[in-house]
Coordinates of C-alpha atoms in Angstrom, one line a residue:
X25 CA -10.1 -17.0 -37.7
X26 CA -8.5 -20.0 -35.6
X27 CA -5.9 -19.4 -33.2
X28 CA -2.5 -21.4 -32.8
X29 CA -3.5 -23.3 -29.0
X30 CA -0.5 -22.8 -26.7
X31 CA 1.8 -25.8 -26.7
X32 CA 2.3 -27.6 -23.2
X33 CA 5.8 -28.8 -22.8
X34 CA 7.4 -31.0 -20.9
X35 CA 10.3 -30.1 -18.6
X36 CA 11.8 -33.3 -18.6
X37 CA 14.0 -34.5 -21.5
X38 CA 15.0 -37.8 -23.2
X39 CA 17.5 -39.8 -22.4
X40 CA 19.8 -40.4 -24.8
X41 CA 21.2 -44.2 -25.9
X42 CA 24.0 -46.2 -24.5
X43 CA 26.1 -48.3 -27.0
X44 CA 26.4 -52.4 -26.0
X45 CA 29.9 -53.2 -24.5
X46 CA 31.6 -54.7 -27.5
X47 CA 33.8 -57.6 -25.2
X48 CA 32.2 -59.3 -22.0
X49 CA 32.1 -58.3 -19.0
X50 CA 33.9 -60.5 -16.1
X51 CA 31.3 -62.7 -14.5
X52 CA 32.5 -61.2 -11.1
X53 CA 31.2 -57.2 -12.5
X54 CA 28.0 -59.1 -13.8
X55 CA 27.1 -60.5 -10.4
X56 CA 27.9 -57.2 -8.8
X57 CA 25.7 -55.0 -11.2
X58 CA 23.1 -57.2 -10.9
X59 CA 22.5 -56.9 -7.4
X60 CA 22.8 -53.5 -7.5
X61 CA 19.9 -53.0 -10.3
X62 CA 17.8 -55.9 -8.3
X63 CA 18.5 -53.2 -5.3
X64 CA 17.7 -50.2 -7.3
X65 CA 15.2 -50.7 -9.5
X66 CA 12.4 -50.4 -7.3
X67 CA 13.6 -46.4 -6.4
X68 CA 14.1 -46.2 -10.0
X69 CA 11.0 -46.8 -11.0
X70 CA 9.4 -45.2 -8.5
X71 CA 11.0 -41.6 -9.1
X72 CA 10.4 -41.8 -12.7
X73 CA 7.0 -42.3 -12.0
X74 CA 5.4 -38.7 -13.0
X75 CA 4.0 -36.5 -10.2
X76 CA 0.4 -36.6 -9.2
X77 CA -1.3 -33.3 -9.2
X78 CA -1.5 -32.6 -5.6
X79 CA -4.7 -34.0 -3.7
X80 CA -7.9 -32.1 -2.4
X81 CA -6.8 -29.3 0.7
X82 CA -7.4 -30.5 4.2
X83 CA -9.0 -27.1 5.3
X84 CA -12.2 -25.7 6.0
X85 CA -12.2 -23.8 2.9
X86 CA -15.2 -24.4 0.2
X87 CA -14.3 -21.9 -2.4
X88 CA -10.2 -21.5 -3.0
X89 CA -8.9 -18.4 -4.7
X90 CA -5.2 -19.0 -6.1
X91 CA -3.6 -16.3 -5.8
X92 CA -0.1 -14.4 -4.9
X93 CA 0.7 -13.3 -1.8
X94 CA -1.2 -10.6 0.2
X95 CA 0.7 -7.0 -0.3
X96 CA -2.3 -5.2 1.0
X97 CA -1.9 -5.3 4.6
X98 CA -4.5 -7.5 5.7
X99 CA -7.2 -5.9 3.3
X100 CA -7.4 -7.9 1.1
X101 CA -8.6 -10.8 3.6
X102 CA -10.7 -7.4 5.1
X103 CA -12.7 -7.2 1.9
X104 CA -13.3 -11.2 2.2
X105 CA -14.8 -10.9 4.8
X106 CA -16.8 -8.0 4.5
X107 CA -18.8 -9.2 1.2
X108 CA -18.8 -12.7 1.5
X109 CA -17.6 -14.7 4.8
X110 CA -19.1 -12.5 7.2
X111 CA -22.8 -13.0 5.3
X112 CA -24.4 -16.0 6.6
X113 CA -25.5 -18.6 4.3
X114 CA -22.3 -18.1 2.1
X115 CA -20.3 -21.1 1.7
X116 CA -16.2 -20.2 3.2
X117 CA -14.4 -18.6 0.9
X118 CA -10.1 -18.3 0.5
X119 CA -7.0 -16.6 -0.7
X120 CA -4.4 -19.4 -1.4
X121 CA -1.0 -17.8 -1.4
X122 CA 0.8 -19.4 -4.0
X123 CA 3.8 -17.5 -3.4
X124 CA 4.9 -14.1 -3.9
X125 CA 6.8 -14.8 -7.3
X126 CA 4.6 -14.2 -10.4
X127 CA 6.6 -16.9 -12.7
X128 CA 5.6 -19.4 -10.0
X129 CA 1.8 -18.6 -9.5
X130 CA 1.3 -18.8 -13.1
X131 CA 3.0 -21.9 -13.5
X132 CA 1.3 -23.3 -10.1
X133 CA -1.8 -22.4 -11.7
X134 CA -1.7 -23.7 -15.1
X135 CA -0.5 -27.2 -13.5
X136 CA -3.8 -26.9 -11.3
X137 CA -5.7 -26.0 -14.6
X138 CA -4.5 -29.0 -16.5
X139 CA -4.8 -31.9 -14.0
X140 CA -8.4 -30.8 -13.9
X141 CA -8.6 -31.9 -10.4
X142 CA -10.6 -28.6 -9.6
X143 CA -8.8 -28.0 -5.9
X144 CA -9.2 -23.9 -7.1
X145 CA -12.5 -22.0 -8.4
X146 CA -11.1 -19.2 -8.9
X147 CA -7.7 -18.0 -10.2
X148 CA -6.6 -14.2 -9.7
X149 CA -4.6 -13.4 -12.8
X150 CA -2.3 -10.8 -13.3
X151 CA -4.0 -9.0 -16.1
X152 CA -1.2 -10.4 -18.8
X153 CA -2.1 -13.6 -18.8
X154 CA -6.1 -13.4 -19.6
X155 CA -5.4 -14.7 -22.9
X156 CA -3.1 -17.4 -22.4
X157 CA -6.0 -19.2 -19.7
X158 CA -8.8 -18.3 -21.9
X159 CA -7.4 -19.8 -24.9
X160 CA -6.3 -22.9 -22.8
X161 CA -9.8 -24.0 -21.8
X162 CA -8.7 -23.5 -18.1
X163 CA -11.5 -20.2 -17.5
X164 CA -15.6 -20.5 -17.3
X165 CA -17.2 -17.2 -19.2
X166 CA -18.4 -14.7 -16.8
X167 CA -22.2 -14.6 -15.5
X168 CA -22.6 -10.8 -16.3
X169 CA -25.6 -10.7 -15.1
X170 CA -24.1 -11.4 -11.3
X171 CA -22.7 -7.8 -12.1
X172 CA -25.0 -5.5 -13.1
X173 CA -24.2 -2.7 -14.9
X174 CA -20.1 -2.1 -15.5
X175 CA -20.4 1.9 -15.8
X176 CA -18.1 2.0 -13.3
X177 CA -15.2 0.9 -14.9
X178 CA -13.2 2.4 -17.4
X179 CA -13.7 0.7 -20.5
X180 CA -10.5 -0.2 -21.2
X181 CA -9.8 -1.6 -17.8
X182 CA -13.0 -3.5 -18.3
X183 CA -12.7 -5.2 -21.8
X184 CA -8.9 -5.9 -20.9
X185 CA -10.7 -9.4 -18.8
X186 CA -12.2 -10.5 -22.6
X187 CA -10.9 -12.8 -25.0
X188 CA -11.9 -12.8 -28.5
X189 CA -14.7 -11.4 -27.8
X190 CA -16.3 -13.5 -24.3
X191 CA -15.3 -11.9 -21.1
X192 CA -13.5 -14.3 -19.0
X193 CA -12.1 -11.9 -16.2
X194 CA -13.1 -9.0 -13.8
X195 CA -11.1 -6.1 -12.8
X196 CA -10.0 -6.7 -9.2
X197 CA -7.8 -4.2 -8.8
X198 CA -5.3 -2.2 -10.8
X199 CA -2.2 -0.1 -11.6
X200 CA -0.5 2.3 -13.3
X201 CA 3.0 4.2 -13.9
X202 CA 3.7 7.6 -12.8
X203 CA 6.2 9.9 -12.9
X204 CA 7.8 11.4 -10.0
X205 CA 10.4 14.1 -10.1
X206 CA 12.3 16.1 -7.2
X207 CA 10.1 19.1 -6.0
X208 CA 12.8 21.9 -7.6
X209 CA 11.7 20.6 -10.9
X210 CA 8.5 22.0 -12.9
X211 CA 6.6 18.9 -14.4
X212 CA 7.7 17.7 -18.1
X213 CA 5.0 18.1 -20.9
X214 CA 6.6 15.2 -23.3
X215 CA 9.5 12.9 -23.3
X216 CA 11.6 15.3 -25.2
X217 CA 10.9 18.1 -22.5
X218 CA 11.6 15.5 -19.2
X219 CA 15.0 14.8 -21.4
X220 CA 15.8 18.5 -22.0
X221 CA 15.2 19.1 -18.2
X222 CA 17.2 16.7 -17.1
X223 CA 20.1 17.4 -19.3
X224 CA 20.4 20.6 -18.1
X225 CA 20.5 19.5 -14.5
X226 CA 23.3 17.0 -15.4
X227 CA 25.3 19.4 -17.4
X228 CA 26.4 21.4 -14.0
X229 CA 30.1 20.2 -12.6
X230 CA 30.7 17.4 -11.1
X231 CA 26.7 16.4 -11.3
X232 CA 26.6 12.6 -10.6
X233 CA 22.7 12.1 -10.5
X234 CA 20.9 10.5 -13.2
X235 CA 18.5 11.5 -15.2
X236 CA 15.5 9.1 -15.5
X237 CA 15.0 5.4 -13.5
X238 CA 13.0 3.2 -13.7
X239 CA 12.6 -0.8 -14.0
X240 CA 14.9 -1.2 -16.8
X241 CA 16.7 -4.4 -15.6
X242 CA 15.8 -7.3 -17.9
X243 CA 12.7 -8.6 -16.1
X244 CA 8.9 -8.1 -17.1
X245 CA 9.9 -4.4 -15.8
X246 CA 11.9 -3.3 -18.6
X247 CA 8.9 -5.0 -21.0
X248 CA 6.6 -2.0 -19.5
X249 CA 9.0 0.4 -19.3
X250 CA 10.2 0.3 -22.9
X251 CA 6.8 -0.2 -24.4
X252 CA 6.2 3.2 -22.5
X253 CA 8.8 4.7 -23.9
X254 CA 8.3 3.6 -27.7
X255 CA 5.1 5.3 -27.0
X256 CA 6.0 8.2 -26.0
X257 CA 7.8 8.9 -29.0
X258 CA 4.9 8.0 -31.6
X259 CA 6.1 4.9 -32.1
X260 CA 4.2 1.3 -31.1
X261 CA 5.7 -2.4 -30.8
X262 CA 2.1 -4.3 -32.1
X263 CA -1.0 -2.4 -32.9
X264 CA -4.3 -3.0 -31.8
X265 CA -4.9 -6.1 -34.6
X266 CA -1.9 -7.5 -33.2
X267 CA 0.2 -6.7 -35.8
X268 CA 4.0 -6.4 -34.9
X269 CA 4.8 -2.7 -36.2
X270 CA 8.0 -1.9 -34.5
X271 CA 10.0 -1.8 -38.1
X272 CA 7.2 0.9 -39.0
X273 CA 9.1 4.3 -39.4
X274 CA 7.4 5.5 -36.5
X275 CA 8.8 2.6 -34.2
X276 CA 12.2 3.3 -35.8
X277 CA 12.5 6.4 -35.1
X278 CA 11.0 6.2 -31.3
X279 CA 13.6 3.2 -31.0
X280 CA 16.0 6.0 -32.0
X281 CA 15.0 8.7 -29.7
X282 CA 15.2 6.1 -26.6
X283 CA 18.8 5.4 -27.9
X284 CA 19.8 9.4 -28.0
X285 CA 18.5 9.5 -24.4
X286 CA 20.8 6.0 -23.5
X287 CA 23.6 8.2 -25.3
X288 CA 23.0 11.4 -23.8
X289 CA 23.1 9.8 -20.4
X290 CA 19.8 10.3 -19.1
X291 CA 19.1 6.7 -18.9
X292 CA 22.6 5.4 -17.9
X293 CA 23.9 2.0 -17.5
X294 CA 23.9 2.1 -14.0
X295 CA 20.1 2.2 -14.1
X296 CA 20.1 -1.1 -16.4
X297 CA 19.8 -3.4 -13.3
X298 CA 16.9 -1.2 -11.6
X299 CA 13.8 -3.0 -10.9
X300 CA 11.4 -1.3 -8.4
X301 CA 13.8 -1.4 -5.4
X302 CA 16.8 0.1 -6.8
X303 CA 14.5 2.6 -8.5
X304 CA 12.7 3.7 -5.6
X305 CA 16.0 3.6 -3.6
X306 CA 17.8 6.1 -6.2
X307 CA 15.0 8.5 -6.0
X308 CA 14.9 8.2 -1.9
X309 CA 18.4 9.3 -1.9
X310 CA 17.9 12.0 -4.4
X311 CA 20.2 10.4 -6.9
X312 CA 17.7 10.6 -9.7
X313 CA 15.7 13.4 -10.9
X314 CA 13.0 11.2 -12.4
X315 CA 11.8 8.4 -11.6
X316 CA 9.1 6.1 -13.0
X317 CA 7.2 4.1 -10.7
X318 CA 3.7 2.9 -9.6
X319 CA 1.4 4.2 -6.9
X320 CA 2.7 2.9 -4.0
X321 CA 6.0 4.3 -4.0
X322 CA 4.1 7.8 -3.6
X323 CA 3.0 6.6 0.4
X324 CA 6.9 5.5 0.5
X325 CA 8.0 8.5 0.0
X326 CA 5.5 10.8 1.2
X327 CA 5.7 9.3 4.8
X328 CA 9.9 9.8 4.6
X329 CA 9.5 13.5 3.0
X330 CA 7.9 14.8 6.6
X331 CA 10.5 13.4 8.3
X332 CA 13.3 15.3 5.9
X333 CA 12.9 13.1 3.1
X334 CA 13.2 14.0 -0.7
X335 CA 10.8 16.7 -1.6
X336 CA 9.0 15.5 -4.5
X337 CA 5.9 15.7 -6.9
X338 CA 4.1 13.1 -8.5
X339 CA 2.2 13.5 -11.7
X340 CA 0.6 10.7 -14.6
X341 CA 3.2 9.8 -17.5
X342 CA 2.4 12.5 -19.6
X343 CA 2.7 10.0 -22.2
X344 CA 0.6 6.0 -22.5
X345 CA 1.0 4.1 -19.4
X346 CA 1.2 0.3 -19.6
X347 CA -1.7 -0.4 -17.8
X348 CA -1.4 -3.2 -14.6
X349 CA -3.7 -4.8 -11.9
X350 CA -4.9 -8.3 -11.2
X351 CA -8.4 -9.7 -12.5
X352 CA -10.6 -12.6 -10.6
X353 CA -11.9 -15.3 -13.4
X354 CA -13.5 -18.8 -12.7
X355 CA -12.1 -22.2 -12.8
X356 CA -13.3 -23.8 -16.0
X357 CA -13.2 -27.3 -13.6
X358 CA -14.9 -26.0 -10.2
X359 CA -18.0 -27.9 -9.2
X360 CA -19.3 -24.5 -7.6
X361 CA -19.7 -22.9 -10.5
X362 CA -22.9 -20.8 -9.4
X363 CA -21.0 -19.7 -6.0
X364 CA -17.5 -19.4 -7.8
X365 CA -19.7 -16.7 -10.1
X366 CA -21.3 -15.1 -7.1
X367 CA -18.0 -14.9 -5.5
X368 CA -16.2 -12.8 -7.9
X369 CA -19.0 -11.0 -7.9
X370 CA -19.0 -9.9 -4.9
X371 CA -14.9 -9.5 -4.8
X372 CA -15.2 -6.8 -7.8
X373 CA -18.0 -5.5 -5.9
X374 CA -18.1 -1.4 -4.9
X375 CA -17.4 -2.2 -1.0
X376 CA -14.3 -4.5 -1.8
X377 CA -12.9 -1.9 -4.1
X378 CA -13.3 0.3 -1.4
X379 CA -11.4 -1.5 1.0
X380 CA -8.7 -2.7 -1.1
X381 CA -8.0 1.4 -2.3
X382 CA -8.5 3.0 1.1
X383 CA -7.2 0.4 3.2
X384 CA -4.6 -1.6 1.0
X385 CA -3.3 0.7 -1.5
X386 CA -4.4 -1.0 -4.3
X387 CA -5.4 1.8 -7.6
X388 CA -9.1 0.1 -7.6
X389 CA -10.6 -0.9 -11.3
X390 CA -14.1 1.2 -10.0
X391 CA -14.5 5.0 -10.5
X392 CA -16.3 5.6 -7.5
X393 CA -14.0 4.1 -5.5
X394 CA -11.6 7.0 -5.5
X395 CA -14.4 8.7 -3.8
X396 CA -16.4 7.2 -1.5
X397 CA -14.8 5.5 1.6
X398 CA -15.8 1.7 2.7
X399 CA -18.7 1.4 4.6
X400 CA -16.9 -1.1 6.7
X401 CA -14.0 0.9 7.4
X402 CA -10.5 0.1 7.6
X403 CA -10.2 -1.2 10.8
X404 CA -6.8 0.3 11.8
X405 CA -5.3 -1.1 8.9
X406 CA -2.7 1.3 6.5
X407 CA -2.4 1.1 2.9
X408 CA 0.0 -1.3 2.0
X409 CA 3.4 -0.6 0.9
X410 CA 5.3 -3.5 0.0
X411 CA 4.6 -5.0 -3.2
X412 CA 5.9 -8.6 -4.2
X413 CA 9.3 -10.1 -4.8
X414 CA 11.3 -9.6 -7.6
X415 CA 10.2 -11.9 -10.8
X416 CA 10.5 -12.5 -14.5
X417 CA 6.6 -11.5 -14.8
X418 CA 4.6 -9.2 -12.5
X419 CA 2.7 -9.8 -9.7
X420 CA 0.3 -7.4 -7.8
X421 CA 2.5 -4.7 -9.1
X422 CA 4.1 -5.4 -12.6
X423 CA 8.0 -7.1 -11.4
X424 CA 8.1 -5.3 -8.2
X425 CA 9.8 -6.2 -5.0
X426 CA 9.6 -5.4 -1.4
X427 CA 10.1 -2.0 -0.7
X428 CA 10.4 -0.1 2.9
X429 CA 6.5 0.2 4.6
X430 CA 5.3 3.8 4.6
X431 CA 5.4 6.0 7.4
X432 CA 2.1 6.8 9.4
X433 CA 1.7 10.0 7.7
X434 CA 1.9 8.4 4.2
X435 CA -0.8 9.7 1.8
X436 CA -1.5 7.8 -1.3
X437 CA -2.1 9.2 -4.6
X438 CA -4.3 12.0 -5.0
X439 CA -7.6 10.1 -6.8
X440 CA -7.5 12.8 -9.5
X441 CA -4.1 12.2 -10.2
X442 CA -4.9 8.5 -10.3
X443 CA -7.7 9.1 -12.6
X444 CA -6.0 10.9 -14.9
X445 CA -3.4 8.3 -15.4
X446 CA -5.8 5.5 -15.5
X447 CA -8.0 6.8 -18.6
X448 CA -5.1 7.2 -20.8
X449 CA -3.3 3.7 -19.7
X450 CA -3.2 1.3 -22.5
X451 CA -2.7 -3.2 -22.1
X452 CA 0.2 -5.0 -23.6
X453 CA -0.8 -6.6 -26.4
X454 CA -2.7 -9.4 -25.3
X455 CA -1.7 -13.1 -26.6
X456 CA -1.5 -16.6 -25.5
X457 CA 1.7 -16.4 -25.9
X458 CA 2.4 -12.8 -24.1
X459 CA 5.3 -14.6 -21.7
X460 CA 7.1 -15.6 -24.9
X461 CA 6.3 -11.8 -26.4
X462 CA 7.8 -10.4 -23.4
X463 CA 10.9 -12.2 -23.1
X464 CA 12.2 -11.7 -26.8
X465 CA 11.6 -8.0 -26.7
X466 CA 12.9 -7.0 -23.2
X467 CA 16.3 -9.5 -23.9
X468 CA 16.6 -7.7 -27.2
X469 CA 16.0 -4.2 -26.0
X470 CA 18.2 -5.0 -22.5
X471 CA 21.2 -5.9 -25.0
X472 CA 20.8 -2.9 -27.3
X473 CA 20.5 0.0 -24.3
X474 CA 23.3 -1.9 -23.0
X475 CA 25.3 -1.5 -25.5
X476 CA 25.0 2.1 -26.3
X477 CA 25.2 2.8 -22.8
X478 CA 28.6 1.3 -23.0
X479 CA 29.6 3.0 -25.4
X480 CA 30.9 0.3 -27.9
X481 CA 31.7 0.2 -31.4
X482 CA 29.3 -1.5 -33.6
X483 CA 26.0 -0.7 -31.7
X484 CA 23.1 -1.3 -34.0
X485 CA 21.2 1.4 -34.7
X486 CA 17.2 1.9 -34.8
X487 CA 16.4 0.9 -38.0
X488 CA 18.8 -2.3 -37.9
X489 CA 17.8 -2.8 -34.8
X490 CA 13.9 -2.9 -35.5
X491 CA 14.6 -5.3 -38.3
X492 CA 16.1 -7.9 -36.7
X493 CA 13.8 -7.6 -33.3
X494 CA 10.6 -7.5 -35.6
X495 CA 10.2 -10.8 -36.9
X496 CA 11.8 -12.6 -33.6
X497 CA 8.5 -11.1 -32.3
X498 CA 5.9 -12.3 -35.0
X499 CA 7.4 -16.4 -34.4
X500 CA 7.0 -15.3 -30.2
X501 CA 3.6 -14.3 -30.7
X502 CA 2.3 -17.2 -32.8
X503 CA 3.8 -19.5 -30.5
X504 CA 6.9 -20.1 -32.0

């Protein structure tokens, strides 16, 4: 079956047509406006001139990585070394920091991909936007055989770097949502239990602490956090043939349970502009009783809670978790193709998962790295805990900003915890046309929780609601 190609627009617009002066212009006004185009013309012409795709580096780089910004402390560039600068006879390898905004690093790198100019061999994706560069043309299939066997990683972590079928992407590290809650409060089995729990807490006088946070402001975090919770509650948005299934009566009626919990206040309107910062900064100061986050908040706030910080647990969604992480893929226009392969081998390798868990605070995509320390050590580095900059998609962690670095004592997630959480994580649905996808269904569900948070009269309900959001997501997801 063919796929719709993504469409490449162009950011500039026409200009529209100017009527000719029905009377004449005095000579004097002629004279004057022609010396001023014989002046300007030159700059005119020049900065209409389209922008050249920027020329080759002037480093001593051979092999360029675009990527986003380094959140892991210095291990990331630890784990370069390790497995491939510091062994001779390896041409020099590295991370290009693009910037730490996701929007921006995939728009950086799909200019580089279409100018063809091969200045990267090797783009670091955020796991989302597989599709979109595989269907493009911009990505060279993967050498399997520069890998060796793939046992250790979960299978759906694994297959998430294919694309109809040709794997185009290795896992290079990962990520998943958790669910804290203060330590006073057992662990929820189900949605409806984590809802019941928190009502209860709420209903005592003069409570002012919420019930649930999360990412919910209308950014690439509410996308995750709403597909989570449409899960939870039997429904799904698009199944696994990628058909939209939201208006199903199972998607109604989760859409319906997520607006009884907006009602009942355990999601509240003041949480509707939380992305990871505000989040993590409600929980911190104990105004939340849940809160659902990634990893790294947990060596936040277990460095703060020796030092009389919130006492808190952390535990896996005990529902689907969108599942996160960034993936290595090669260049469809490098002239190192052979080393570009080699390279990501060794990047996806058991010794740079290693590093990048143990030393950076990255979840890693292998099994046994939860259990088995690097054989390079960490060099007195910490695991990172300040994930990127706020952004319409996500970056290393899905839309999340810079939070406060952990304390020395921080611990990171327990590895059983993390495995747990990992096996039952499930993708967004993958597309070419995901960014599209994620914008229509976070604006629509943004408006609707807003609404019913509010309040207001003539709130549509699930089932409305569903119909109108479902085919808006069928034209996103065929380009449209």
């Amino acid at each position: 079956m063919s796929r719709p190609s993504p469409s490449t627009t162009s950011a500039s617009g026409g200009t529209g047509g100017r009527g000719t002066p029905s009377g004449a212009e005095p000579v004097g006004h002629g004279v004057i406006l022609l010396l001023l185009l014989l002046v300007l013309l030159p700059s005119l012409g020049a900065s209409a001139a389209p922008t050249p795709p920027p020329g080759p580096p002037r480093d001593d780089c051979v092999l360029r990585i675009a990527s986003g910004a380094d959140v892991s402390g210095g291990a990331r560039e630890r784990a370069l070394q390790a497995v491939w600068n510091g062994v001779g006879g390896r041409p020099r390898a590295c991370f290009v920091a693009i910037s730490s905004v996701a929007d921006e690093q995939r728009s950086a790198m799909i200019s580089a991909a279409q100018s063809k100019a091969g200045h990267y061999d090797v783009y670091n994706l955020d796991i989302q936007w597989i599709p979109e560069f595989a269907e493009g043309g911009y990505l060279r299939p993967i050498d399997t055989s520069e890998h060796g066997g793939t046992n250790d990683f979960l299978s759906q972590i694994w297959s998430a770097g294919a694309w109809d079928g040709v794997q185009y992407a290795v896992p290079f590290n990962t990520d998943v949502g958790l669910l804290y809650h203060l330590g006073d409060l057992r662990e929820p089995e189900d949605w409806r239990d984590m809802t019941g729990l928190a009502k209860a807490r709420r209903a005592g006088p003069g409570s002012t602490v919420l019930g649930l946070t999360g990412q919910f402001a209308s950014y690439e975090g509410l996308t995750v956090n709403a597909l989570e919770a449409i899960w939870a509650n039997g429904g799904d948005v698009v199944d696994a043939n990628g058909r939209v299934v939201i208006a199903q009566k199972e998607g109604v009626e989760a859409v319906g349970r997520l607006i009884e919990t907006v009602r009942a206040g355990v999601i509240s309107g003041e949480t509707l502009g939380s992305t990871e910062t505000e989040s993590l900064t409600a929980f911190r100061k104990r105004h939340a009783l849940f809160l659902r986050h990634w990893p790294y908040a947990h060596e936040v706030l277990s460095g703060e809670s020796k030092s009389g910080g919130v006492a808190f647990r952390a535990a896996p969604l005990p529902w689907q978790g969108v599942l996160g992480g960034q993936y290595l893929a090669v260049s469809r226009h490098t002239v190192r193709r052979d080393a570009a392969q080699q390279l990501v081998a060794a990047l996806t390798g058991g010794e740079a998962a290693r590093l990048l868990y143990h030393c950076g605070g990255f979840a890693p995509a292998r099994v046994s790295a939860l259990y088995a320390q690097p054989e390079s050590g960490c060099g007195g580095s910490s695991p990172a805990a300040t994930p990127p900059e706020p952004a319409t998609e996500p970056a290393a962690w899905p839309g999340s900003t810079p939070s406060p670095a952990a304390e020395p004592e921080s611990e990171g997630v327990r590895p059983d915890t993390l495995l747990r959480a990992l096996t039952q994580a499930r993708a967004r649905p993958p597309s070419p046309y995901y960014s599209q996808f994620s914008r229509v269904f976070r604006t629509e569900v943004h408006e609707l929780l807003g609404c019913w948070s509010l309040g207001r009269k003539g709130c549509e309900d699930a089932r409305t609601f569903t119909a109108g959001l479902a085919p808006k997501l069928r034209k996103a997801l065929a380009g449209g």
